[in-house]
Amino acid sequence: MKLYLDPGHGGSDSGATGNGLMEKNITLDIALKIRSILNSEYRNVDLKMSRTSDITKSLDQRTNEANAWNADYYLSIHCNAFNGSVRGYEDYIYIGLSDSSQTAQYQDIMHQEITAVNELPDRGQKKANFHVLRESAMHALLTENGFIDNPTDAAKLKSSAYRQKVARGHVNGLARAFNLEKVAPKTLYRIIAGSFQAKENAQDRVDYLDSEGIPSFIDQVTISGQVWYRVQAGAFSSRSNAEQRLAEVKEAGITDAYIDVEGNDGSGGNEDSEEEVSGYSIMGPGMLSPEQMDRFARSVNPDAPLLGHYYQTLGSFYGIRGDVAFAQALHETDYFRFTGVVDKGQNNYAGIGATGPDNSGASFDTPKDGVLAHLQHLYAYASTKPLPDGHPLVDPRFDLVTRGSAKDWVGLNGKWAVPGDRYGQLILGLYENMVKVSIQQLQEVLEQIKIS
């Protein structure tokens, strides 16, 4: 199934505004969450987005692109506004279609699934002469996800956890309407070696485990509204392997360590609200091999270029987590499918200098130079030290960065991407999925070796 996903407005067109929110930002975040769920949970979904950042794009450009791509479905995400007193959700198909049309049948399904989870008054299924519905050659739906100028609806839309629910409702509708095949779920056993309210205490635990030869990292979670910094010391698809690691952690003196079971619904057993991923510094060693990075990219896009080697070796040269930078490149390029303003031939994997349709950013002579520029740009943000000798400076915006202004990935919010209030979290969420998939694949190989 080929889905053209259209976050409404963008760039100079803010869309509706109210209660400190702009429609263009809300619609982009919901659309990116839809993309993330589809890419990680479903097979055989080919997805193109009208925009993946805050750019200006005309309605003609959007529908022409969808038509030229021969999409099967056009899904346009919007928010509403009126006079501040109206609330609720509604969706639209083209006014010239009958109630018995296939598009109307898809609308029935989408409406049912979205309203089942979005906690908004149901304003009904409607028809209109909107450009994206009229000019798109495929089945099309436009959703209006609450009134941004209504305080009650806006309070919900301000929450990332709520926007995740809205995205989930859209995905549920797509999965049901188009009979999408879900990736077989697997149980993951994560070793939790302590939870702390002070991040420095969590870092002390990570440093101690490292001294004992046990790799770990900090994972930020929210439980009943309270932020905790949780130390994770491994994740396994095999319970026996998880128990072995748990024994090692306890032998190191962490007697309160435990196994957190991530079930088939994708949620852990000890959280009761949305999990936030943070705590990764930009500088540091990577965990994934080039083969693991490339395999993950090609599991989504079979034509993805093999760049894992460059991200590992050049990342190691600059002391940057090359595998997380690789995840950033996946996010920026839509798994190297280049569905945004940057063209494949630019070798610009980080969107450096790209600001909109009229400015697609920098171009680099080779894929290696593109990766080199990406890592140099990260080095500028993460370090105040001079750029190490050994490679030429190819990042054209290196000297424009406020040096050392983003020590970790979440620190890139509002800097690398504008407004980008969850830019770093999206990258780390994708990276966490990369690690999870790689662990599962490795465990499957080891289990096959045992069997044979």
Short mmCIF file of C-alpha atoms in Angstrom, two decimals, residues 214-375:
data_model
loop_
_atom_site.label_atom_id
_atom_site.label_comp_id
_atom_site.label_asym_id
_atom_site.label_seq_id
_atom_site.Cartn_x
_atom_site.Cartn_y
_atom_site.Cartn_z
CA ILE A 214 28.57 -4.11 32.21
CA PRO A 215 27.32 -1.68 29.53
CA SER A 216 24.27 0.42 30.40
CA PHE A 217 22.56 3.70 29.60
CA ILE A 218 20.04 6.12 31.08
CA ASP A 219 16.43 5.96 29.94
CA GLN A 220 14.07 8.72 31.12
CA VAL A 221 10.49 7.64 31.90
CA THR A 222 7.44 9.36 33.35
CA ILE A 223 5.46 7.45 35.97
CA SER A 224 2.30 9.02 37.41
CA GLY A 225 3.55 12.42 36.30
CA GLN A 226 6.95 12.01 37.99
CA VAL A 227 10.16 11.92 35.90
CA TRP A 228 12.55 9.07 36.71
CA TYR A 229 15.98 8.28 35.28
CA ARG A 230 16.16 4.55 34.75
CA VAL A 231 19.39 2.65 34.14
CA GLN A 232 19.02 -0.10 31.55
CA ALA A 233 21.74 -2.77 31.38
CA GLY A 234 20.72 -4.77 28.34
CA ALA A 235 17.69 -6.07 26.47
CA PHE A 236 17.15 -9.66 25.29
CA SER A 237 14.56 -11.66 23.39
CA SER A 238 15.57 -14.72 25.41
CA ARG A 239 14.44 -14.85 29.04
CA SER A 240 17.37 -17.09 29.98
CA ASN A 241 19.88 -14.59 28.57
CA ALA A 242 18.15 -11.78 30.42
CA GLU A 243 18.33 -13.73 33.66
CA GLN A 244 22.04 -14.33 33.09
CA ARG A 245 22.64 -10.58 32.68
CA LEU A 246 20.48 -9.89 35.74
CA ALA A 247 22.64 -12.26 37.76
CA GLU A 248 25.78 -10.39 36.59
CA VAL A 249 24.27 -7.06 37.63
CA LYS A 250 23.27 -8.38 41.04
CA GLU A 251 26.69 -9.96 41.48
CA ALA A 252 28.11 -6.48 40.91
CA GLY A 253 26.15 -5.36 43.96
CA ILE A 254 22.97 -3.96 42.40
CA THR A 255 20.60 -6.12 44.40
CA ASP A 256 17.45 -4.19 43.43
CA ALA A 257 17.87 -4.86 39.70
CA TYR A 258 14.97 -6.55 37.92
CA ILE A 259 13.69 -7.69 34.53
CA ASP A 260 11.16 -5.44 32.83
CA VAL A 261 9.08 -7.40 30.33
CA GLU A 262 8.09 -5.50 27.20
CA GLY A 263 5.03 -7.37 25.97
CA ASN A 264 3.37 -7.82 22.61
CA ASP A 265 1.58 -4.49 22.91
CA GLY A 266 4.95 -2.76 22.86
CA SER A 267 4.68 -1.39 26.38
CA GLY A 268 6.86 -2.10 29.35
CA GLY A 269 5.52 -3.60 32.53
CA ASN A 270 6.44 -0.77 34.91
CA GLU A 271 5.27 2.42 33.19
CA ASP A 272 1.79 3.84 33.26
CA SER A 273 2.27 6.72 30.83
CA GLU A 274 4.20 7.67 27.71
CA GLU A 275 7.86 6.79 27.86
CA GLU A 276 10.30 9.56 27.05
CA VAL A 277 13.74 8.63 25.71
CA SER A 278 16.65 10.84 26.65
CA GLY A 279 20.02 10.76 28.40
CA TYR A 280 22.21 9.96 25.38
CA SER A 281 25.12 12.29 24.85
CA ILE A 282 26.14 12.98 21.26
CA MET A 283 29.77 12.17 22.06
CA GLY A 284 30.58 8.58 22.94
CA PRO A 285 31.02 5.09 21.47
CA GLY A 286 28.36 3.49 19.31
CA MET A 287 26.80 0.11 20.03
CA LEU A 288 25.72 -1.13 16.60
CA SER A 289 27.91 -2.53 13.84
CA PRO A 290 27.79 -1.22 10.27
CA GLU A 291 26.01 -4.41 9.24
CA GLN A 292 23.33 -3.93 11.89
CA MET A 293 22.73 -0.33 10.81
CA ASP A 294 22.50 -1.21 7.13
CA ARG A 295 20.30 -4.23 7.79
CA PHE A 296 17.86 -2.12 9.78
CA ALA A 297 17.67 0.57 7.07
CA ARG A 298 17.08 -2.01 4.36
CA SER A 299 14.36 -3.73 6.40
CA VAL A 300 12.30 -0.59 5.69
CA ASN A 301 13.85 0.58 2.40
CA PRO A 302 15.47 -2.26 0.40
CA ASP A 303 17.26 0.33 -1.75
CA ALA A 304 18.90 2.16 1.17
CA PRO A 305 22.60 2.93 0.54
CA LEU A 306 25.15 1.05 2.64
CA LEU A 307 26.42 3.86 4.86
CA GLY A 308 26.91 2.02 8.14
CA HIS A 309 30.68 1.71 7.62
CA TYR A 310 31.09 5.47 7.21
CA TYR A 311 28.97 6.26 10.26
CA GLN A 312 30.92 3.81 12.41
CA THR A 313 34.46 4.70 11.32
CA LEU A 314 34.01 8.46 11.00
CA GLY A 315 31.89 8.52 14.15
CA SER A 316 34.71 6.78 16.01
CA PHE A 317 37.22 9.28 14.58
CA TYR A 318 35.26 12.25 15.96
CA GLY A 319 34.19 10.46 19.15
CA ILE A 320 30.52 10.69 18.15
CA ARG A 321 27.89 7.97 18.53
CA GLY A 322 27.82 7.03 14.87
CA ASP A 323 24.89 4.65 15.21
CA VAL A 324 22.66 7.35 16.73
CA ALA A 325 23.81 9.72 13.97
CA PHE A 326 22.75 7.00 11.52
CA ALA A 327 19.30 7.00 13.18
CA GLN A 328 19.21 10.78 12.71
CA ALA A 329 19.97 10.28 9.02
CA LEU A 330 17.10 7.80 8.77
CA HIS A 331 14.80 10.36 10.35
CA GLU A 332 16.00 13.21 8.11
CA THR A 333 15.79 11.24 4.85
CA ASP A 334 12.81 8.96 5.58
CA TYR A 335 15.04 5.88 5.55
CA PHE A 336 17.05 7.27 2.60
CA ARG A 337 13.91 7.55 0.45
CA PHE A 338 14.31 11.37 0.34
CA THR A 339 10.63 12.24 0.43
CA GLY A 340 11.33 15.79 1.63
CA VAL A 341 13.04 18.72 -0.07
CA VAL A 342 16.53 17.17 -0.18
CA ASP A 343 17.28 15.09 -3.28
CA LYS A 344 19.09 11.75 -3.20
CA GLY A 345 21.87 13.07 -5.44
CA GLN A 346 22.86 15.71 -2.87
CA ASN A 347 24.34 13.11 -0.47
CA ASN A 348 23.00 15.38 2.27
CA TYR A 349 21.88 12.90 4.92
CA ALA A 350 21.40 15.46 7.67
CA GLY A 351 19.37 18.11 5.86
CA ILE A 352 22.20 20.61 6.32
CA GLY A 353 21.09 24.02 5.10
CA ALA A 354 17.70 22.82 3.80
CA THR A 355 14.98 25.36 4.59
CA GLY A 356 12.23 24.72 2.03
CA PRO A 357 11.31 23.90 -1.58
CA ASP A 358 13.36 26.85 -2.83
CA ASN A 359 16.42 25.89 -0.79
CA SER A 360 17.17 22.18 -0.59
CA GLY A 361 20.43 22.76 1.26
CA ALA A 362 24.01 21.66 0.76
CA SER A 363 25.29 19.07 -1.70
CA PHE A 364 28.32 16.81 -1.27
CA ASP A 365 30.42 15.08 -3.90
CA THR A 366 30.31 11.59 -2.42
CA PRO A 367 28.31 9.62 0.17
CA LYS A 368 31.39 9.62 2.39
CA ASP A 369 31.55 13.42 2.28
CA GLY A 370 27.85 13.58 3.14
CA VAL A 371 28.40 11.45 6.25
CA LEU A 372 31.54 13.44 7.10
CA ALA A 373 29.61 16.73 6.94
CA HIS A 374 26.86 15.27 9.11
CA LEU A 375 29.30 14.18 11.83
#
